[in-house]
Amino acid sequence: MRYFVTLSYDGTRFHGWQVQPNGISVQGELQRSLSLLLREDIQITGAGRTDAGVHAKMMVAHFDSEAEIDTRQLAYKLNKLLPQDIAVQKVEQVSDEMHARFSATSRTYYYYIHTEKSPFERHYSCELHYPLDFQKMNEAARLLLEYEDFGAFCKSHADVKTTLCKVTCAQWHQTSPTTWYFEISANRFLRNMVRAVVGTLIEVGRGRMTIDDFRKVVEGKRRTEAGESMPGNALFLVKVDY
């Protein structure tokens, strides 16, 4: 039988979602806890792979087990066993055809920035101190909806079969005079893609890149032409749709 686990986590101390040979991971912690509780070797598959330091307000993963599981009780026990920076919202049985990664139709990320020093924002937002033209940044962001090949924002030498993605939403939102977040949704994301997109949009906002320059970066498909990758602590996976 197949089960979906919906969870959230603070990625600060993890080396990303995926099991690492020499570092602690969210996937590793969840597999260890499930295997202990169910008394069998449990392997889980996530909806995506967040990088080191990146957070998730919503992540979905699946695992298979022959056991008849009381899903509410399992969720309760997982939360007792897992560390404080991982929380399980629910466990549910799904059809065997459902797949946490391949059945997902859309993922949404938020990237947070603040423009004034704040002791409360520093852990989960990127502090920037130069003027930014958010109108131009949104104008550039809308161009992403016109393209499907995002090789320009893919981590160099990444092991991917295709750099095609369908972006359905890309825009900046202001939440206070000094705080903003970038929202982006797509059917799939390339490794490091969101942070590279944000870094390139920041170049537009600073006046270092024009809207036409941004378009050329996307069309050129060269990572070296895009902006720098922004810090991971300000990035959140916020939604996975099925």
PDB file of C-alpha atoms in Angstrom:
ATOM      1  CA  MET A   1       0.000   0.000   0.000  1.00  0.00           C
ATOM      2  CA  ARG A   2       1.142   3.549  -0.698  1.00  0.00           C
ATOM      3  CA  TYR A   3       1.013   6.406   1.755  1.00  0.00           C
ATOM      4  CA  PHE A   4       1.527  10.154   1.363  1.00  0.00           C
ATOM      5  CA  VAL A   5       3.151  12.186   4.144  1.00  0.00           C
ATOM      6  CA  THR A   6       2.580  15.956   4.180  1.00  0.00           C
ATOM      7  CA  LEU A   7       5.203  17.769   6.240  1.00  0.00           C
ATOM      8  CA  SER A   8       7.001  21.045   6.804  1.00  0.00           C
ATOM      9  CA  TYR A   9      10.533  21.777   7.946  1.00  0.00           C
ATOM     10  CA  ASP A  10      13.048  24.438   8.824  1.00  0.00           C
ATOM     11  CA  GLY A  11      15.970  23.618   6.558  1.00  0.00           C
ATOM     12  CA  THR A  12      18.595  25.628   8.463  1.00  0.00           C
ATOM     13  CA  ARG A  13      20.615  22.722   9.860  1.00  0.00           C
ATOM     14  CA  PHE A  14      19.972  20.233   7.065  1.00  0.00           C
ATOM     15  CA  HIS A  15      22.151  19.508   4.051  1.00  0.00           C
ATOM     16  CA  GLY A  16      19.002  19.600   1.926  1.00  0.00           C
ATOM     17  CA  TRP A  17      16.112  17.202   1.473  1.00  0.00           C
ATOM     18  CA  GLN A  18      18.022  14.323  -0.104  1.00  0.00           C
ATOM     19  CA  VAL A  19      19.989  11.747   1.895  1.00  0.00           C
ATOM     20  CA  GLN A  20      23.663  12.722   1.969  1.00  0.00           C
ATOM     21  CA  PRO A  21      26.643  10.448   2.716  1.00  0.00           C
ATOM     22  CA  ASN A  22      28.215  12.923   5.140  1.00  0.00           C
ATOM     23  CA  GLY A  23      25.413  15.203   6.285  1.00  0.00           C
ATOM     24  CA  ILE A  24      22.023  15.249   7.962  1.00  0.00           C
ATOM     25  CA  SER A  25      18.992  15.443   5.644  1.00  0.00           C
ATOM     26  CA  VAL A  26      15.223  15.755   5.981  1.00  0.00           C
ATOM     27  CA  GLN A  27      14.671  12.603   3.930  1.00  0.00           C
ATOM     28  CA  GLY A  28      17.095  10.706   6.143  1.00  0.00           C
ATOM     29  CA  GLU A  29      15.387  11.805   9.365  1.00  0.00           C
ATOM     30  CA  LEU A  30      11.960  10.878   8.034  1.00  0.00           C
ATOM     31  CA  GLN A  31      13.099   7.478   6.754  1.00  0.00           C
ATOM     32  CA  ARG A  32      14.797   6.680  10.040  1.00  0.00           C
ATOM     33  CA  SER A  33      11.695   7.576  12.063  1.00  0.00           C
ATOM     34  CA  LEU A  34       9.284   5.688   9.781  1.00  0.00           C
ATOM     35  CA  SER A  35      11.495   2.604   9.738  1.00  0.00           C
ATOM     36  CA  LEU A  36      11.676   2.619  13.532  1.00  0.00           C
ATOM     37  CA  LEU A  37       7.932   3.040  14.019  1.00  0.00           C
ATOM     38  CA  LEU A  38       6.856   0.553  11.329  1.00  0.00           C
ATOM     39  CA  ARG A  39       9.676  -1.903  12.063  1.00  0.00           C
ATOM     40  CA  GLU A  40      10.620  -2.286   8.420  1.00  0.00           C
ATOM     41  CA  ASP A  41      13.047  -0.623   6.023  1.00  0.00           C
ATOM     42  CA  ILE A  42      11.132   2.394   4.679  1.00  0.00           C
ATOM     43  CA  GLN A  43      12.336   4.365   1.657  1.00  0.00           C
ATOM     44  CA  ILE A  44      10.579   7.638   0.869  1.00  0.00           C
ATOM     45  CA  THR A  45      10.316   9.734  -2.279  1.00  0.00           C
ATOM     46  CA  GLY A  46       9.753  13.476  -2.061  1.00  0.00           C
ATOM     47  CA  ALA A  47       7.908  15.850  -4.381  1.00  0.00           C
ATOM     48  CA  GLY A  48      11.185  17.654  -4.911  1.00  0.00           C
ATOM     49  CA  ARG A  49      14.704  18.119  -3.582  1.00  0.00           C
ATOM     50  CA  THR A  50      15.293  21.318  -1.660  1.00  0.00           C
ATOM     51  CA  ASP A  51      18.927  22.404  -1.324  1.00  0.00           C
ATOM     52  CA  ALA A  52      20.902  22.936   1.864  1.00  0.00           C
ATOM     53  CA  GLY A  53      19.327  25.567   4.104  1.00  0.00           C
ATOM     54  CA  VAL A  54      16.095  25.794   2.084  1.00  0.00           C
ATOM     55  CA  HIS A  55      12.806  25.431   3.955  1.00  0.00           C
ATOM     56  CA  ALA A  56       9.418  23.899   3.187  1.00  0.00           C
ATOM     57  CA  LYS A  57       6.057  25.046   4.481  1.00  0.00           C
ATOM     58  CA  MET A  58       4.657  22.113   2.524  1.00  0.00           C
ATOM     59  CA  MET A  59       6.511  19.065   1.279  1.00  0.00           C
ATOM     60  CA  VAL A  60       4.885  15.816   0.202  1.00  0.00           C
ATOM     61  CA  ALA A  61       6.581  12.419   0.210  1.00  0.00           C
ATOM     62  CA  HIS A  62       5.389   8.850  -0.331  1.00  0.00           C
ATOM     63  CA  PHE A  63       6.382   5.443   0.970  1.00  0.00           C
ATOM     64  CA  ASP A  64       5.152   1.881   0.489  1.00  0.00           C
ATOM     65  CA  SER A  65       4.332  -0.598   3.225  1.00  0.00           C
ATOM     66  CA  GLU A  66       2.491  -3.896   3.474  1.00  0.00           C
ATOM     67  CA  ALA A  67       1.206  -2.923   6.906  1.00  0.00           C
ATOM     68  CA  GLU A  68      -2.308  -1.691   7.651  1.00  0.00           C
ATOM     69  CA  ILE A  69      -1.476   1.702   9.101  1.00  0.00           C
ATOM     70  CA  ASP A  70      -3.505   3.893  11.436  1.00  0.00           C
ATOM     71  CA  THR A  71      -2.501   7.082   9.630  1.00  0.00           C
ATOM     72  CA  ARG A  72      -3.577   9.530  12.342  1.00  0.00           C
ATOM     73  CA  GLN A  73      -1.691   7.587  14.978  1.00  0.00           C
ATOM     74  CA  LEU A  74       1.380   7.360  12.759  1.00  0.00           C
ATOM     75  CA  ALA A  75       1.384  11.134  12.204  1.00  0.00           C
ATOM     76  CA  TYR A  76       1.146  11.650  15.971  1.00  0.00           C
ATOM     77  CA  LYS A  77       4.019   9.240  16.679  1.00  0.00           C
ATOM     78  CA  LEU A  78       6.175  10.755  13.941  1.00  0.00           C
ATOM     79  CA  ASN A  79       5.843  14.200  15.483  1.00  0.00           C
ATOM     80  CA  LYS A  80       6.911  12.762  18.831  1.00  0.00           C
ATOM     81  CA  LEU A  81       9.972  11.101  17.299  1.00  0.00           C
ATOM     82  CA  LEU A  82      11.119  13.611  14.681  1.00  0.00           C
ATOM     83  CA  PRO A  83      13.298  16.612  15.643  1.00  0.00           C
ATOM     84  CA  GLN A  84      11.615  19.940  16.373  1.00  0.00           C
ATOM     85  CA  ASP A  85      12.498  21.383  12.964  1.00  0.00           C
ATOM     86  CA  ILE A  86      10.377  18.791  11.109  1.00  0.00           C
ATOM     87  CA  ALA A  87       6.593  18.606  11.541  1.00  0.00           C
ATOM     88  CA  VAL A  88       4.155  16.156   9.959  1.00  0.00           C
ATOM     89  CA  GLN A  89       0.719  17.537   9.132  1.00  0.00           C
ATOM     90  CA  LYS A  90      -0.854  14.286   7.957  1.00  0.00           C
ATOM     91  CA  VAL A  91      -0.329  10.763   6.683  1.00  0.00           C
ATOM     92  CA  GLU A  92      -2.872   9.361   4.232  1.00  0.00           C
ATOM     93  CA  GLN A  93      -3.282   6.244   2.154  1.00  0.00           C
ATOM     94  CA  VAL A  94      -3.387   6.867  -1.609  1.00  0.00           C
ATOM     95  CA  SER A  95      -3.720   4.725  -4.696  1.00  0.00           C
ATOM     96  CA  ASP A  96      -0.640   2.810  -5.781  1.00  0.00           C
ATOM     97  CA  GLU A  97      -0.499   4.912  -8.955  1.00  0.00           C
ATOM     98  CA  MET A  98       0.055   8.139  -7.015  1.00  0.00           C
ATOM     99  CA  HIS A  99       3.660   9.343  -6.919  1.00  0.00           C
ATOM    100  CA  ALA A 100       4.858  12.218  -4.751  1.00  0.00           C
ATOM    101  CA  ARG A 101       7.122  13.540  -7.502  1.00  0.00           C
ATOM    102  CA  PHE A 102       5.660  12.501 -10.834  1.00  0.00           C
ATOM    103  CA  SER A 103       1.977  12.956  -9.952  1.00  0.00           C
ATOM    104  CA  ALA A 104       2.529  16.552  -8.820  1.00  0.00           C
ATOM    105  CA  THR A 105       1.183  19.089 -11.320  1.00  0.00           C
ATOM    106  CA  SER A 106       2.638  22.244  -9.785  1.00  0.00           C
ATOM    107  CA  ARG A 107       5.077  23.486  -7.159  1.00  0.00           C
ATOM    108  CA  THR A 108       5.181  26.982  -5.680  1.00  0.00           C
ATOM    109  CA  TYR A 109       8.150  28.693  -4.047  1.00  0.00           C
ATOM    110  CA  TYR A 110       8.461  31.993  -2.170  1.00  0.00           C
ATOM    111  CA  TYR A 111      11.719  33.925  -1.854  1.00  0.00           C
ATOM    112  CA  TYR A 112      11.766  36.593   0.869  1.00  0.00           C
ATOM    113  CA  ILE A 113      13.810  39.790   0.984  1.00  0.00           C
ATOM    114  CA  HIS A 114      13.921  42.768   3.360  1.00  0.00           C
ATOM    115  CA  THR A 115      15.507  46.156   2.799  1.00  0.00           C
ATOM    116  CA  GLU A 116      16.123  47.265   6.387  1.00  0.00           C
ATOM    117  CA  LYS A 117      18.149  45.547   9.096  1.00  0.00           C
ATOM    118  CA  SER A 118      15.859  43.372  11.209  1.00  0.00           C
ATOM    119  CA  PRO A 119      16.748  40.907  13.983  1.00  0.00           C
ATOM    120  CA  PHE A 120      13.516  39.024  13.252  1.00  0.00           C
ATOM    121  CA  GLU A 121      13.835  38.679   9.481  1.00  0.00           C
ATOM    122  CA  ARG A 122      17.483  37.663   9.275  1.00  0.00           C
ATOM    123  CA  HIS A 123      17.069  33.883   9.482  1.00  0.00           C
ATOM    124  CA  TYR A 124      14.363  33.497   6.835  1.00  0.00           C
ATOM    125  CA  SER A 125      14.811  36.477   4.518  1.00  0.00           C
ATOM    126  CA  CYS A 126      17.640  38.006   2.484  1.00  0.00           C
ATOM    127  CA  GLU A 127      18.752  41.475   3.599  1.00  0.00           C
ATOM    128  CA  LEU A 128      19.456  43.901   0.746  1.00  0.00           C
ATOM    129  CA  HIS A 129      20.436  47.549   1.096  1.00  0.00           C
ATOM    130  CA  TYR A 130      20.363  48.956  -2.429  1.00  0.00           C
ATOM    131  CA  PRO A 131      17.345  50.562  -4.153  1.00  0.00           C
ATOM    132  CA  LEU A 132      15.271  48.142  -6.217  1.00  0.00           C
ATOM    133  CA  ASP A 133      12.760  48.918  -8.971  1.00  0.00           C
ATOM    134  CA  PHE A 134      10.112  46.284  -8.282  1.00  0.00           C
ATOM    135  CA  GLN A 135       7.981  47.451 -11.191  1.00  0.00           C
ATOM    136  CA  LYS A 136      10.773  46.556 -13.602  1.00  0.00           C
ATOM    137  CA  MET A 137      11.453  43.339 -11.713  1.00  0.00           C
ATOM    138  CA  ASN A 138       7.831  42.311 -12.164  1.00  0.00           C
ATOM    139  CA  GLU A 139       7.946  43.279 -15.822  1.00  0.00           C
ATOM    140  CA  ALA A 140      10.968  41.013 -16.283  1.00  0.00           C
ATOM    141  CA  ALA A 141       9.372  38.248 -14.212  1.00  0.00           C
ATOM    142  CA  ARG A 142       6.356  38.156 -16.526  1.00  0.00           C
ATOM    143  CA  LEU A 143       8.683  37.237 -19.394  1.00  0.00           C
ATOM    144  CA  LEU A 144       9.282  33.870 -17.710  1.00  0.00           C
ATOM    145  CA  LEU A 145       5.737  32.844 -18.638  1.00  0.00           C
ATOM    146  CA  GLU A 146       6.646  33.184 -22.327  1.00  0.00           C
ATOM    147  CA  TYR A 147       9.429  30.588 -22.255  1.00  0.00           C
ATOM    148  CA  GLU A 148       9.861  26.909 -21.466  1.00  0.00           C
ATOM    149  CA  ASP A 149      13.639  26.375 -21.570  1.00  0.00           C
ATOM    150  CA  PHE A 150      15.354  27.677 -18.442  1.00  0.00           C
ATOM    151  CA  GLY A 151      18.870  26.431 -18.962  1.00  0.00           C
ATOM    152  CA  ALA A 152      20.094  29.922 -18.004  1.00  0.00           C
ATOM    153  CA  PHE A 153      18.971  29.291 -14.430  1.00  0.00           C
ATOM    154  CA  CYS A 154      20.088  25.667 -14.026  1.00  0.00           C
ATOM    155  CA  LYS A 155      23.039  24.853 -11.797  1.00  0.00           C
ATOM    156  CA  SER A 156      26.137  24.230 -13.911  1.00  0.00           C
ATOM    157  CA  HIS A 157      26.866  20.569 -14.658  1.00  0.00           C
ATOM    158  CA  ALA A 158      23.549  19.515 -13.118  1.00  0.00           C
ATOM    159  CA  ASP A 159      22.519  15.979 -14.026  1.00  0.00           C
ATOM    160  CA  VAL A 160      19.224  16.764 -15.762  1.00  0.00           C
ATOM    161  CA  LYS A 161      17.721  15.276 -18.907  1.00  0.00           C
ATOM    162  CA  THR A 162      15.846  18.438 -19.836  1.00  0.00           C
ATOM    163  CA  THR A 163      15.803  22.103 -18.852  1.00  0.00           C
ATOM    164  CA  LEU A 164      12.171  22.548 -19.919  1.00  0.00           C
ATOM    165  CA  CYS A 165       9.694  23.873 -17.343  1.00  0.00           C
ATOM    166  CA  LYS A 166       6.281  25.515 -17.581  1.00  0.00           C
ATOM    167  CA  VAL A 167       6.155  28.596 -15.351  1.00  0.00           C
ATOM    168  CA  THR A 168       2.573  29.651 -14.563  1.00  0.00           C
ATOM    169  CA  CYS A 169       3.173  32.438 -12.027  1.00  0.00           C
ATOM    170  CA  ALA A 170       6.111  34.770 -11.368  1.00  0.00           C
ATOM    171  CA  GLN A 171       5.642  37.999  -9.421  1.00  0.00           C
ATOM    172  CA  TRP A 172       6.876  40.114  -6.522  1.00  0.00           C
ATOM    173  CA  HIS A 173       4.554  40.962  -3.620  1.00  0.00           C
ATOM    174  CA  GLN A 174       5.114  43.716  -1.057  1.00  0.00           C
ATOM    175  CA  THR A 175       4.099  42.846   2.512  1.00  0.00           C
ATOM    176  CA  SER A 176       5.356  45.964   4.326  1.00  0.00           C
ATOM    177  CA  PRO A 177       7.381  49.093   3.488  1.00  0.00           C
ATOM    178  CA  THR A 178      10.576  47.025   3.856  1.00  0.00           C
ATOM    179  CA  THR A 179       9.581  43.411   3.094  1.00  0.00           C
ATOM    180  CA  TRP A 180       8.826  41.602  -0.156  1.00  0.00           C
ATOM    181  CA  TYR A 181       8.600  38.075  -1.482  1.00  0.00           C
ATOM    182  CA  PHE A 182       8.881  36.587  -4.949  1.00  0.00           C
ATOM    183  CA  GLU A 183       6.286  33.963  -5.862  1.00  0.00           C
ATOM    184  CA  ILE A 184       6.942  31.470  -8.633  1.00  0.00           C
ATOM    185  CA  SER A 185       4.951  28.395  -9.672  1.00  0.00           C
ATOM    186  CA  ALA A 186       5.838  25.787 -12.290  1.00  0.00           C
ATOM    187  CA  ASN A 187       5.211  22.167 -13.152  1.00  0.00           C
ATOM    188  CA  ARG A 188       8.847  21.430 -12.231  1.00  0.00           C
ATOM    189  CA  PHE A 189      12.001  23.286 -11.225  1.00  0.00           C
ATOM    190  CA  LEU A 190      15.641  22.832 -12.092  1.00  0.00           C
ATOM    191  CA  ARG A 191      18.277  22.629  -9.408  1.00  0.00           C
ATOM    192  CA  ASN A 192      19.058  26.109  -8.055  1.00  0.00           C
ATOM    193  CA  MET A 193      16.560  27.621 -10.521  1.00  0.00           C
ATOM    194  CA  VAL A 194      14.541  29.838  -8.172  1.00  0.00           C
ATOM    195  CA  ARG A 195      17.563  31.395  -6.490  1.00  0.00           C
ATOM    196  CA  ALA A 196      19.173  32.046  -9.880  1.00  0.00           C
ATOM    197  CA  VAL A 197      15.969  33.641 -11.214  1.00  0.00           C
ATOM    198  CA  VAL A 198      15.752  35.886  -8.151  1.00  0.00           C
ATOM    199  CA  GLY A 199      19.410  36.860  -8.453  1.00  0.00           C
ATOM    200  CA  THR A 200      18.894  37.839 -12.092  1.00  0.00           C
ATOM    201  CA  LEU A 201      15.726  39.808 -11.305  1.00  0.00           C
ATOM    202  CA  ILE A 202      17.689  41.664  -8.618  1.00  0.00           C
ATOM    203  CA  GLU A 203      20.112  42.744 -11.350  1.00  0.00           C
ATOM    204  CA  VAL A 204      17.147  44.202 -13.243  1.00  0.00           C
ATOM    205  CA  GLY A 205      15.897  45.934 -10.099  1.00  0.00           C
ATOM    206  CA  ARG A 206      19.305  47.494  -9.488  1.00  0.00           C
ATOM    207  CA  GLY A 207      19.483  48.832 -13.039  1.00  0.00           C
ATOM    208  CA  ARG A 208      22.412  46.613 -13.960  1.00  0.00           C
ATOM    209  CA  MET A 209      20.319  44.722 -16.505  1.00  0.00           C
ATOM    210  CA  THR A 210      17.544  45.928 -18.788  1.00  0.00           C
ATOM    211  CA  ILE A 211      14.340  44.065 -19.582  1.00  0.00           C
ATOM    212  CA  ASP A 212      15.795  43.244 -22.995  1.00  0.00           C
ATOM    213  CA  ASP A 213      18.987  42.001 -21.334  1.00  0.00           C
ATOM    214  CA  PHE A 214      16.882  39.719 -19.137  1.00  0.00           C
ATOM    215  CA  ARG A 215      15.111  38.330 -22.187  1.00  0.00           C
ATOM    216  CA  LYS A 216      18.466  37.671 -23.856  1.00  0.00           C
ATOM    217  CA  VAL A 217      19.663  35.812 -20.752  1.00  0.00           C
ATOM    218  CA  VAL A 218      16.627  33.515 -20.878  1.00  0.00           C
ATOM    219  CA  GLU A 219      16.963  32.953 -24.611  1.00  0.00           C
ATOM    220  CA  GLY A 220      20.732  32.438 -24.365  1.00  0.00           C
ATOM    221  CA  LYS A 221      20.311  29.512 -21.933  1.00  0.00           C
ATOM    222  CA  ARG A 222      23.774  30.123 -20.467  1.00  0.00           C
ATOM    223  CA  ARG A 223      24.085  30.064 -16.663  1.00  0.00           C
ATOM    224  CA  THR A 224      27.136  32.322 -16.844  1.00  0.00           C
ATOM    225  CA  GLU A 225      25.018  35.149 -18.300  1.00  0.00           C
ATOM    226  CA  ALA A 226      22.435  35.104 -15.490  1.00  0.00           C
ATOM    227  CA  GLY A 227      22.712  36.694 -12.049  1.00  0.00           C
ATOM    228  CA  GLU A 228      24.211  35.145  -8.946  1.00  0.00           C
ATOM    229  CA  SER A 229      22.415  32.497  -6.921  1.00  0.00           C
ATOM    230  CA  MET A 230      20.792  34.032  -3.855  1.00  0.00           C
ATOM    231  CA  PRO A 231      21.216  32.584  -0.327  1.00  0.00           C
ATOM    232  CA  GLY A 232      19.095  29.515   0.446  1.00  0.00           C
ATOM    233  CA  ASN A 233      17.844  30.601   3.880  1.00  0.00           C
ATOM    234  CA  ALA A 234      15.222  32.909   2.322  1.00  0.00           C
ATOM    235  CA  LEU A 235      13.675  30.272   0.051  1.00  0.00           C
ATOM    236  CA  PHE A 236      10.558  28.286   0.944  1.00  0.00           C
ATOM    237  CA  LEU A 237       8.689  25.552  -0.883  1.00  0.00           C
ATOM    238  CA  VAL A 238       5.143  26.568   0.036  1.00  0.00           C
ATOM    239  CA  LYS A 239       2.788  24.381  -1.996  1.00  0.00           C
ATOM    240  CA  VAL A 240       2.640  21.187  -4.020  1.00  0.00           C
ATOM    241  CA  ASP A 241      -0.479  20.533  -6.137  1.00  0.00           C
ATOM    242  CA  TYR A 242      -1.757  17.180  -7.404  1.00  0.00           C
TER     243      TYR A 242
END
